[in-house]
CSV table of C-alpha atoms and ligand atoms in Angstrom, one decimal:
chain,number,residue,atom,x,y,z
A,1,MET,CA,-0.2,0.0,0.2
A,2,GLU,CA,2.9,1.9,0.8
A,3,ARG,CA,4.5,1.9,-2.9
A,4,ARG,CA,1.1,2.0,-4.2
A,5,SER,CA,1.0,5.7,-2.7
A,6,SER,CA,4.3,6.7,-3.2
A,7,LEU,CA,2.9,5.3,-7.1
A,8,ILE,CA,0.8,7.4,-6.9
A,9,VAL,CA,2.0,10.7,-6.4
A,10,VAL,CA,4.4,10.1,-9.5
A,11,LEU,CA,2.1,8.8,-11.3
A,12,THR,CA,0.1,11.9,-10.6
A,13,VAL,CA,2.8,14.3,-10.9
A,14,VAL,CA,5.1,13.2,-14.2
A,15,MET,CA,1.5,13.8,-15.8
A,16,MET,CA,1.0,17.3,-14.9
A,17,VAL,CA,5.1,18.0,-15.9
A,18,MET,CA,4.2,16.4,-19.5
A,19,ALA,CA,1.1,18.5,-19.8
A,20,ALA,CA,3.6,21.0,-19.0
A,21,THR,CA,6.1,20.1,-21.4
A,22,ALA,CA,4.0,19.3,-24.2
A,23,GLU,CA,2.4,22.4,-23.6
A,24,ARG,CA,4.7,25.5,-22.3
A,25,THR,CA,1.8,27.5,-21.1
A,26,ILE,CA,1.9,26.2,-17.5
A,27,ASN,CA,4.3,27.7,-15.6
A,28,LYS,CA,5.0,25.9,-12.3
A,29,SER,CA,3.2,28.1,-10.0
A,30,GLY,CA,0.3,27.3,-11.7
A,31,VAL,CA,1.1,23.5,-11.2
A,32,LEU,CA,1.5,24.2,-7.5
A,33,TYR,CA,-1.1,25.9,-7.7
A,34,TRP,CA,-3.1,22.9,-8.9
A,35,SER,CA,-2.0,20.3,-6.2
A,36,THR,CA,-3.7,22.0,-3.5
A,37,ALA,CA,-6.8,22.7,-4.8
A,38,GLU,CA,-7.9,19.7,-6.6
A,39,GLU,CA,-11.8,20.5,-7.7
A,40,GLU,CA,-10.6,23.9,-9.5
A,41,ALA,CA,-7.3,22.1,-10.7
A,42,GLU,CA,-9.6,19.5,-11.7
A,43,ALA,CA,-11.3,21.7,-14.6
A,44,GLN,CA,-8.3,23.5,-15.2
A,45,LEU,CA,-6.3,20.4,-16.5
A,46,GLN,CA,-8.8,18.2,-18.4
A,47,PRO,CA,-8.1,20.7,-21.1
A,48,ARG,CA,-4.9,20.6,-21.3
A,49,VAL,CA,-5.1,16.9,-20.2
A,50,ASP,CA,-6.6,16.0,-23.7
A,51,ASP,CA,-4.4,18.1,-25.7
A,52,SER,CA,-3.3,15.5,-28.6
A,53,ALA,CA,0.8,16.2,-27.8
A,54,VAL,CA,0.2,14.7,-24.3
A,55,ASN,CA,-1.8,12.1,-25.4
A,56,ALA,CA,1.0,11.0,-27.8
A,57,GLU,CA,3.8,11.2,-25.5
A,58,PHE,CA,1.9,8.2,-23.7
A,59,ASP,CA,1.0,6.5,-27.1
A,60,ALA,CA,4.2,6.4,-28.0
A,61,ASP,CA,5.0,4.3,-25.2
A,62,GLY,CA,2.9,1.8,-25.5
A,63,GLY,CA,0.1,4.2,-24.4
A,64,PHE,CA,-2.6,4.4,-21.5
A,65,SER,CA,-6.0,4.1,-22.9
A,66,SER,CA,-7.9,6.6,-20.5
A,67,LEU,CA,-5.2,9.0,-19.6
A,68,ASP,CA,-8.4,11.6,-18.8
A,69,SER,CA,-9.6,9.4,-16.0
A,70,MET,CA,-6.4,8.1,-14.7
A,71,LEU,CA,-5.9,11.4,-14.2
A,72,GLN,CA,-9.0,12.5,-12.7
A,73,TRP,CA,-8.4,9.0,-10.6
A,74,ALA,CA,-4.7,10.4,-9.2
A,75,ILE,CA,-5.8,13.6,-8.1
A,76,GLY,CA,-8.4,12.0,-6.3
A,77,HIS,CA,-6.0,10.1,-4.3
A,78,SER,CA,-3.1,12.0,-3.9
A,79,ASP,CA,-2.3,13.9,-0.7
A,80,PRO,CA,-2.1,17.6,-1.8
A,81,ASP,CA,1.6,18.3,1.0
A,82,GLN,CA,3.0,14.8,-0.8
A,83,LEU,CA,2.0,16.4,-4.2
A,84,LYS,CA,4.2,19.4,-3.9
A,85,GLU,CA,7.0,17.5,-2.9
A,86,ALA,CA,6.7,15.1,-5.7
A,87,ALA,CA,6.6,18.3,-8.0
A,88,LYS,CA,9.8,19.8,-6.8
A,89,ASP,CA,11.8,16.4,-7.0
A,90,VAL,CA,9.8,15.1,-10.9
A,91,GLN,CA,10.7,18.5,-11.8
A,92,GLY,CA,14.2,18.3,-11.2
A,93,LEU,CA,14.2,14.2,-13.0
A,94,SER,CA,17.0,13.9,-16.5
A,95,PRO,CA,14.5,11.9,-19.0
A,96,SER,CA,15.9,8.8,-18.4
A,97,ASP,CA,14.5,8.1,-14.9
A,98,LEU,CA,11.1,10.6,-16.3
A,99,ASN,CA,11.2,7.9,-18.4
A,100,LYS,CA,12.2,4.6,-15.3
A,101,ARG,CA,9.0,6.7,-14.0
A,102,ARG,CA,6.9,6.2,-16.8
A,103,LEU,CA,7.2,2.8,-16.8
A,104,GLU,CA,6.6,2.5,-13.4
A,105,ILE,CA,3.7,4.2,-13.6
A,106,LYS,CA,2.3,1.8,-16.6
A,107,GLN,CA,3.3,-1.4,-14.2
A,108,LEU,CA,0.9,0.5,-12.0
A,109,VAL,CA,-2.0,1.3,-14.2
A,110,GLU,CA,-1.8,-2.8,-15.1
A,111,GLU,CA,-2.4,-3.3,-11.8
A,112,LEU,CA,-4.9,-0.5,-11.1
A,113,LYS,CA,-6.7,-2.0,-14.2
A,114,THR,CA,-6.6,-5.9,-13.2
A,115,PRO,CA,-8.1,-6.0,-9.4
A,116,SER,CA,-7.8,-9.5,-7.6
A,117,ASP,CA,-10.4,-11.8,-7.8
A,118,ALA,CA,-10.8,-11.3,-3.7
A,119,GLN,CA,-10.8,-7.6,-4.5
A,120,LEU,CA,-14.1,-8.6,-7.7
A,121,MET,CA,-15.7,-11.2,-4.6
A,122,LYS,CA,-15.6,-8.7,-2.2
A,123,VAL,CA,-17.4,-5.9,-4.3
A,124,ALA,CA,-19.7,-8.7,-5.3
A,125,ILE,CA,-20.2,-9.3,-1.8
A,126,LEU,CA,-21.0,-5.9,-0.7
A,127,ASP,CA,-23.8,-5.3,-3.9
A,128,LEU,CA,-26.0,-8.8,-2.7
A,129,LYS,CA,-26.3,-7.0,1.0
A,130,ASN,CA,-27.8,-3.9,-0.9
A,131,SER,CA,-30.8,-4.6,-0.2
A,132,SER,CA,-31.8,-1.3,-2.5
A,133,LEU,CA,-30.1,-3.3,-5.6
A,134,SER,CA,-32.1,-3.6,-8.6
A,135,LEU,CA,-32.9,-7.2,-9.0
A,136,GLU,CA,-30.4,-6.6,-12.6
A,137,ASP,CA,-27.6,-5.6,-10.5
A,138,ARG,CA,-28.4,-8.7,-8.2
A,139,HIS,CA,-28.6,-11.5,-10.7
A,140,ARG,CA,-25.2,-9.8,-12.5
A,141,ALA,CA,-23.6,-9.6,-9.0
A,142,LEU,CA,-24.2,-13.7,-8.1
A,143,GLU,CA,-23.2,-14.5,-12.1
A,144,GLU,CA,-20.4,-12.7,-10.6
A,145,LEU,CA,-19.4,-14.9,-8.1
A,146,LEU,CA,-20.3,-17.9,-10.2
A,147,GLU,CA,-17.3,-17.0,-12.3
A,148,LEU,CA,-15.3,-16.0,-9.8
A,149,VAL,CA,-16.2,-19.4,-7.3
A,150,GLU,CA,-14.3,-22.0,-9.7
A,151,PRO,CA,-11.3,-21.3,-9.1
A,152,ILE,CA,-10.6,-23.6,-5.6
A,153,ASP,CA,-8.6,-20.6,-4.1
A,154,ASN,CA,-11.0,-18.1,-5.1
A,155,ALA,CA,-14.4,-20.9,-3.1
A,156,ASN,CA,-11.8,-21.5,-0.5
A,157,ASP,CA,-12.0,-17.5,-0.1
A,158,LEU,CA,-15.6,-17.5,0.1
A,159,ASN,CA,-16.9,-17.5,3.3
A,160,LYS,CA,-13.4,-15.9,4.6
A,161,LEU,CA,-15.0,-12.8,2.7
A,162,GLY,CA,-18.3,-13.7,4.5
A,163,GLY,CA,-19.4,-14.2,1.6
A,164,LEU,CA,-21.0,-17.8,1.5
A,165,ALA,CA,-23.5,-16.7,4.4
A,166,VAL,CA,-24.6,-13.8,2.1
A,167,VAL,CA,-25.3,-16.3,-0.8
A,168,ILE,CA,-27.1,-18.4,1.3
A,169,GLY,CA,-29.4,-15.9,2.6
A,170,GLU,CA,-30.0,-15.5,-1.6
A,171,LEU,CA,-31.6,-18.9,-1.8
A,172,ASN,CA,-34.3,-17.6,0.8
A,173,HIS,CA,-34.8,-14.0,-2.2
A,174,SER,CA,-38.1,-14.3,-3.2
A,175,ASP,CA,-37.0,-13.8,-6.8
A,176,ALA,CA,-36.7,-17.4,-8.4
A,177,GLU,CA,-33.7,-16.6,-10.8
A,178,THR,CA,-32.0,-14.8,-7.9
A,179,ARG,CA,-32.7,-18.6,-5.6
A,180,LYS,CA,-31.3,-20.9,-8.9
A,181,MET,CA,-28.1,-18.5,-9.6
A,182,ALA,CA,-27.4,-18.7,-5.3
A,183,ALA,CA,-27.6,-22.7,-5.6
A,184,TRP,CA,-25.5,-22.7,-8.2
A,185,ILE,CA,-22.7,-20.9,-6.8
A,186,ILE,CA,-23.3,-23.0,-4.2
A,187,GLY,CA,-22.9,-25.9,-5.8
A,188,LYS,CA,-19.9,-24.8,-7.8
A,189,ALA,CA,-17.7,-23.9,-5.0
A,190,SER,CA,-18.5,-26.9,-3.1
A,191,GLN,CA,-17.9,-29.3,-5.7
A,192,ASN,CA,-15.2,-31.6,-4.8
A,193,ASN,CA,-13.6,-29.2,-2.4
A,194,PRO,CA,-14.5,-30.9,1.0
A,195,LEU,CA,-13.9,-27.6,2.9
A,196,VAL,CA,-16.2,-25.0,1.5
A,197,GLN,CA,-19.1,-28.6,2.0
A,198,LYS,CA,-18.0,-28.3,5.7
A,199,GLN,CA,-18.6,-24.8,5.8
A,200,VAL,CA,-22.3,-24.6,3.8
A,201,LEU,CA,-23.7,-27.5,5.5
A,202,GLU,CA,-23.1,-25.9,9.4
A,203,LEU,CA,-24.4,-23.1,8.3
A,204,GLY,CA,-27.5,-25.1,7.1
A,205,ALA,CA,-28.1,-24.4,3.6
A,206,LEU,CA,-28.7,-28.3,2.3
A,207,SER,CA,-33.1,-28.7,3.8
A,208,LYS,CA,-33.2,-25.5,2.0
A,209,LEU,CA,-31.5,-26.7,-1.1
A,210,MET,CA,-33.5,-30.0,-0.4
A,211,LYS,CA,-36.8,-28.2,-0.9
A,212,MET,CA,-35.8,-26.0,-3.7
A,213,VAL,CA,-35.4,-29.3,-5.2
A,214,LYS,CA,-38.8,-29.6,-5.7
A,215,SER,CA,-39.9,-26.2,-7.2
A,216,ASN,CA,-42.4,-25.5,-9.7
A,217,PHE,CA,-39.6,-23.3,-11.5
A,218,VAL,CA,-37.3,-26.0,-13.5
A,219,GLU,CA,-33.8,-24.4,-13.7
A,220,GLU,CA,-34.4,-23.5,-9.3
A,221,ALA,CA,-35.2,-27.0,-9.1
A,222,ILE,CA,-32.0,-28.5,-11.4
A,223,LYS,CA,-29.6,-26.2,-9.8
A,224,ALA,CA,-30.7,-27.3,-6.3
A,225,ILE,CA,-30.7,-30.8,-7.0
A,226,TYR,CA,-26.6,-29.4,-8.8
A,227,ALA,CA,-25.8,-28.3,-5.4
A,228,VAL,CA,-27.5,-31.4,-3.0
A,229,SER,CA,-25.4,-33.5,-5.1
A,230,ALA,CA,-22.1,-31.5,-4.6
A,231,LEU,CA,-22.6,-31.3,-0.8
A,232,LEU,CA,-23.2,-34.8,-1.1
A,233,ARG,CA,-20.5,-36.9,-2.9
A,234,ASN,CA,-17.9,-38.2,-0.7
A,235,ASN,CA,-18.9,-36.7,2.1
A,236,ILE,CA,-20.9,-38.6,5.1
A,237,ALA,CA,-21.4,-35.6,7.3
A,238,GLY,CA,-23.4,-34.4,4.4
A,239,GLN,CA,-25.2,-38.0,3.6
A,240,GLU,CA,-25.9,-37.9,7.1
A,241,MET,CA,-28.3,-35.1,7.2
A,242,PHE,CA,-30.1,-35.5,3.2
A,243,TYR,CA,-31.4,-38.8,4.9
A,244,GLY,CA,-32.7,-36.7,8.3
A,245,GLU,CA,-34.2,-35.1,6.8
A,246,ALA,CA,-35.7,-37.9,4.3
A,247,GLY,CA,-33.6,-37.3,1.1
A,248,HIS,CA,-33.6,-40.7,-0.1
A,249,LEU,CA,-37.7,-40.7,-0.2
A,250,LEU,CA,-37.5,-36.8,-2.4
A,251,LEU,CA,-34.9,-38.8,-4.5
A,252,GLN,CA,-37.9,-42.0,-5.7
A,253,ASP,CA,-40.5,-39.2,-5.6
A,254,ILE,CA,-39.0,-37.6,-8.4
A,255,VAL,CA,-37.4,-40.8,-10.1
A,256,SER,CA,-40.8,-42.3,-10.1
A,257,ASP,CA,-42.5,-39.3,-11.0
A,258,SER,CA,-43.2,-39.0,-15.0
A,259,SER,CA,-44.6,-35.7,-14.9
A,260,ILE,CA,-41.0,-34.5,-13.7
A,261,GLY,CA,-39.1,-33.5,-16.4
A,262,VAL,CA,-36.5,-35.7,-17.6
A,263,ARG,CA,-33.6,-32.6,-17.4
A,264,LEU,CA,-34.4,-33.2,-13.6
A,265,ARG,CA,-34.8,-37.0,-13.7
A,266,ILE,CA,-31.8,-37.8,-14.7
A,267,ARG,CA,-29.8,-36.1,-12.0
A,268,ALA,CA,-32.4,-37.1,-9.2
A,269,VAL,CA,-30.4,-40.6,-10.7
A,270,VAL,CA,-27.1,-40.2,-11.1
A,271,LEU,CA,-27.5,-38.8,-7.6
A,272,LEU,CA,-29.1,-42.4,-6.1
A,273,GLY,CA,-26.6,-44.5,-7.9
A,274,ASP,CA,-23.7,-42.1,-6.6
A,275,LEU,CA,-24.7,-42.9,-3.4
A,276,ALA,CA,-25.2,-46.3,-3.8
A,277,GLU,CA,-21.4,-46.6,-5.0
A,278,PHE,CA,-20.5,-44.6,-1.9
A,279,GLN,CA,-22.1,-46.9,-0.5
A,280,LEU,CA,-20.1,-49.9,-1.8
A,281,GLU,CA,-17.4,-49.0,-1.0
A,282,SER,CA,-18.1,-47.9,2.5
A,283,THR,CA,-17.6,-51.2,3.4
A,284,ASP,CA,-17.2,-51.0,7.0
A,285,LYS,CA,-20.7,-49.4,7.8
A,286,ASP,CA,-24.0,-50.9,7.4
A,287,GLU,CA,-26.2,-51.1,4.1
A,288,LEU,CA,-29.1,-47.9,4.3
A,289,PRO,CA,-32.1,-50.7,4.0
A,290,PHE,CA,-33.4,-47.5,2.1
A,291,PHE,CA,-31.2,-48.9,-0.8
A,292,SER,CA,-33.3,-52.3,-1.4
A,293,ASP,CA,-37.1,-50.6,-0.6
A,294,ARG,CA,-38.2,-52.5,-3.6
A,295,ILE,CA,-40.3,-49.7,-4.7
A,296,LEU,CA,-36.9,-48.1,-5.0
A,297,LEU,CA,-35.8,-50.2,-6.8
A,298,LYS,CA,-39.1,-50.6,-9.0
A,299,SER,CA,-38.6,-47.2,-10.2
A,300,VAL,CA,-35.1,-47.4,-10.7
A,301,VAL,CA,-36.0,-50.8,-13.0
A,302,ASP,CA,-38.8,-48.7,-15.0
A,303,LEU,CA,-36.9,-45.7,-16.1
A,304,ILE,CA,-34.6,-48.1,-18.4
A,305,SER,CA,-38.3,-48.0,-20.5
A,306,SER,CA,-38.3,-44.7,-20.6
A,307,VAL,CA,-38.7,-42.6,-24.0
A,308,ASP,CA,-35.0,-41.1,-23.4
A,309,LEU,CA,-31.3,-42.9,-24.2
A,310,HIS,CA,-29.6,-40.6,-21.2
A,311,LEU,CA,-31.8,-41.3,-18.9
A,312,GLN,CA,-32.2,-44.9,-19.4
A,313,GLU,CA,-28.1,-45.3,-19.6
A,314,LYS,CA,-28.4,-43.5,-16.3
A,315,ALA,CA,-30.0,-45.4,-14.5
A,316,LEU,CA,-28.7,-48.8,-15.7
A,317,ILE,CA,-25.5,-47.2,-14.1
A,318,ALA,CA,-27.4,-46.7,-10.6
A,319,ILE,CA,-28.4,-50.0,-10.8
A,320,LYS,CA,-25.3,-51.6,-11.4
A,321,ASN,CA,-24.4,-50.2,-8.1
A,322,LEU,CA,-28.0,-50.4,-7.0
A,323,LEU,CA,-27.3,-54.3,-7.4
A,324,GLN,CA,-23.7,-55.4,-6.7
A,325,LEU,CA,-25.3,-54.3,-2.5
A,326,GLU,CA,-25.0,-57.2,-0.7
A,327,THR,CA,-29.1,-56.2,0.4
A,328,THR,CA,-30.8,-55.6,-2.5
A,329,GLU,CA,-32.3,-58.6,-3.8
A,330,ALA,CA,-31.8,-60.8,-6.6
A,331,LEU,CA,-35.2,-62.2,-6.7
A,332,VAL,CA,-37.3,-58.3,-5.5
A,333,LEU,CA,-35.3,-57.4,-9.1
A,334,LYS,CA,-36.3,-60.3,-10.9
A,335,ASP,CA,-40.1,-60.9,-10.0
A,336,PHE,CA,-40.7,-57.4,-8.7
A,337,CYS,CA,-39.1,-54.8,-10.5
A,338,GLY,CA,-39.4,-57.2,-13.8
A,339,LEU,CA,-35.5,-56.3,-14.9
A,340,ASP,CA,-34.2,-59.6,-16.6
A,341,ASP,CA,-37.3,-58.0,-18.7
A,342,ALA,CA,-36.8,-55.2,-19.1
A,343,LEU,CA,-32.9,-55.6,-19.7
A,344,GLU,CA,-33.8,-57.9,-22.9
A,345,LYS,CA,-36.2,-55.3,-23.5
A,346,MET,CA,-33.4,-53.0,-23.7
A,347,ARG,CA,-31.4,-55.0,-26.1
A,348,GLN,CA,-33.8,-55.1,-29.0
A,349,ARG,CA,-33.9,-51.1,-29.1
A,350,LEU,CA,-30.5,-51.3,-28.7
A,351,GLN,CA,-30.3,-53.2,-31.9
A,352,ASP,CA,-32.5,-51.3,-33.7
A,353,LEU,CA,-30.7,-48.0,-32.7
A,354,MET,CA,-27.9,-49.1,-34.2
A,355,VAL,CA,-28.0,-50.0,-37.6
A,356,GLU,CA,-28.7,-46.3,-38.0
A,357,GLU,CA,-25.4,-44.1,-38.3
A,358,TYR,CA,-26.1,-41.3,-36.3
A,359,HIS,CA,-27.0,-43.2,-33.1
A,360,ARG,CA,-24.5,-46.6,-33.3
A,361,ASP,CA,-21.5,-45.3,-31.3
A,362,HIS,CA,-23.5,-44.2,-28.8
A,363,ALA,CA,-26.0,-47.2,-28.8
A,364,MET,CA,-22.9,-49.2,-28.6
A,365,ASP,CA,-21.6,-47.5,-25.4
A,366,VAL,CA,-24.6,-48.6,-23.6
A,367,GLU,CA,-25.3,-52.1,-24.9
A,368,SER,CA,-21.5,-52.6,-23.1
A,369,LEU,CA,-23.3,-51.3,-20.3
A,370,ARG,CA,-26.0,-53.2,-20.0
A,371,SER,CA,-24.4,-56.3,-20.6
A,372,ASP,CA,-22.2,-55.4,-17.8
A,373,VAL,CA,-25.4,-55.1,-15.8
A,374,GLN,CA,-26.6,-57.9,-16.8
A,375,LEU,CA,-24.3,-60.3,-16.0
A,376,ILE,CA,-23.5,-58.7,-12.8
A,377,PHE,CA,-27.2,-59.0,-12.0
A,378,SER,CA,-27.5,-63.0,-13.8
A,379,ARG,CA,-24.7,-63.9,-11.1
A,380,LYS,CA,-26.6,-62.8,-8.3
A,381,LEU,CA,-29.8,-64.5,-9.0
A,382,GLU,CA,-27.6,-67.8,-9.8
A,383,LYS,CA,-26.3,-67.6,-6.4
A,384,VAL,CA,-30.2,-67.4,-5.3
A,385,THR,CA,-30.9,-69.9,-7.3
A,386,ARG,CA,-27.8,-72.4,-6.5
A,387,MET,CA,-28.5,-71.7,-2.4
A,388,VAL,CA,-32.1,-72.3,-2.6
A,389,ALA,CA,-31.4,-76.0,-4.3
B,1,LIG,C1,2.2,32.0,-14.1
B,1,LIG,O1,1.0,31.4,-12.2
B,1,LIG,C2,0.3,32.0,-11.9
B,1,LIG,C3,-1.0,31.7,-11.1
B,1,LIG,O2,-1.3,30.8,-11.5
B,1,LIG,C4,0.3,33.2,-12.8
B,1,LIG,O3,-0.4,34.5,-11.8
B,1,LIG,C5,1.1,34.1,-13.4
B,1,LIG,O4,0.3,34.8,-14.4
B,1,LIG,C6,1.5,32.8,-14.4
B,1,LIG,N1,2.6,33.1,-15.3
B,1,LIG,C7,2.8,33.3,-16.7
B,1,LIG,C8,4.0,33.8,-17.1
B,1,LIG,O5,2.3,32.7,-16.9
B,2,LIG,C1,-27.2,0.4,-3.1
B,2,LIG,O1,-27.9,0.3,-4.5
B,2,LIG,C2,-28.9,1.3,-4.7
B,2,LIG,C3,-28.8,0.9,-6.2
B,2,LIG,O2,-27.9,0.1,-6.9
B,2,LIG,C4,-27.8,1.9,-4.7
B,2,LIG,O3,-28.1,3.2,-5.5
B,2,LIG,C5,-26.6,2.2,-3.7
B,2,LIG,O4,-25.9,3.1,-3.8
B,2,LIG,C6,-26.5,1.8,-2.7
B,2,LIG,N1,-25.8,1.0,-1.8
B,2,LIG,C7,-24.8,0.7,-1.2
B,2,LIG,C8,-24.4,1.6,-0.5
B,2,LIG,O5,-24.1,0.2,-2.3
B,3,LIG,C1,-34.6,-18.4,5.0
B,3,LIG,O1,-36.0,-17.8,5.9
B,3,LIG,C2,-36.7,-19.0,6.7
B,3,LIG,C3,-38.3,-19.2,6.9
B,3,LIG,O2,-38.5,-17.8,6.3
B,3,LIG,C4,-35.8,-18.6,7.8
B,3,LIG,O3,-36.0,-19.2,9.0
B,3,LIG,C5,-34.4,-18.6,7.4
B,3,LIG,O4,-33.8,-18.0,8.6
B,3,LIG,C6,-33.8,-17.9,6.2
B,3,LIG,N1,-32.9,-18.0,6.1
B,3,LIG,C7,-32.3,-17.0,5.3
B,3,LIG,C8,-30.3,-18.3,5.7
B,3,LIG,O5,-32.3,-16.1,5.9
């Protein structure tokens, strides 16, 4: 900061001197007069700085884009007494010293033009705290934060700057677009970030986000489930809270309700598959009874017959994980859920798709996954039939 303020003085004075050299009508006392009476001086100096001779001087050296605004800024940030002193110094400088100073100034200007991410985040957070901010400006501040939290260091700074609580507060906003943006930011900042996950969970945002998943505004529901998924990934505390608030039933409702849009159902079944996979990897933990619930299993199996290939594929992945859990029963999957029938029908549909050039590659990928699932399923079935026999 010390270095910066002294550079500001130098910047101001050098520009004054340059203006004086370019336009020989300014005399020394004029310069000093100006530096002690800021306001009149601004009006007085502006036309001189606009002079093309002065601008040419700067431009030859790589150029300052807006000399005028820069100068006004510098005047506003300078101490008049310091200016007087510096002015005396600068006027005694040799051309090469002057040039060196100019390079320093250029560097300063570049620093000023590119504020740090933390500074930008502070500004956005301050805006969001302003209750009289227009909705348009609020959305803009949220969009800025959304971009800023992408690098992990910035995401880690968000809470330190007081931003996380502010963004979580926005989840309560009456405007759905604002709520959507806030959920999106929380999701992005928590993605693969245990520190932010913990902070968000401690601030109690999970249950609010879970309610938002049921929003009638599709985009809000989608960003909310994105945030919920980011908070639960590899996070036991988050998952416990989620189950504690009946998150599994929430997922089951979405997965089984065909009136809900495909995008949200895809995300719900992906989350379900991720949770099953996490359970599968946590061999030290008892399996949750929910995963072997036949109603749930049937609703996932039914998705294999949905019209959307993407949804079918994600359902298959979830089934692949669910099948490998100890507590899911092969006979329930066969008799109650009709898994073998569903897999066979899917095989036929994929065969048909492979004929079409456009779908071939994707259909082949999904078929490979489908045959994996079939294999795991028949092994699981074999085990029980052998035991019965
Ligand atoms: C120098 O500046 C002072 C104060 O602004 C002014 O009174 C004086 O006339 C100026 N002299 C010349 C030669 O411009
Ligand atoms: C809050 O926003 C309003 C509207 O944009 C603005 O006029 C006002 O200066 C802002 N207040 C603060 C403290 O930034
Ligand atoms: C959101 O609103 C609810 C109820 O109106 C309140 O209980 C909760 O504390 C609010 N959350 C935040 C973060 O402001």
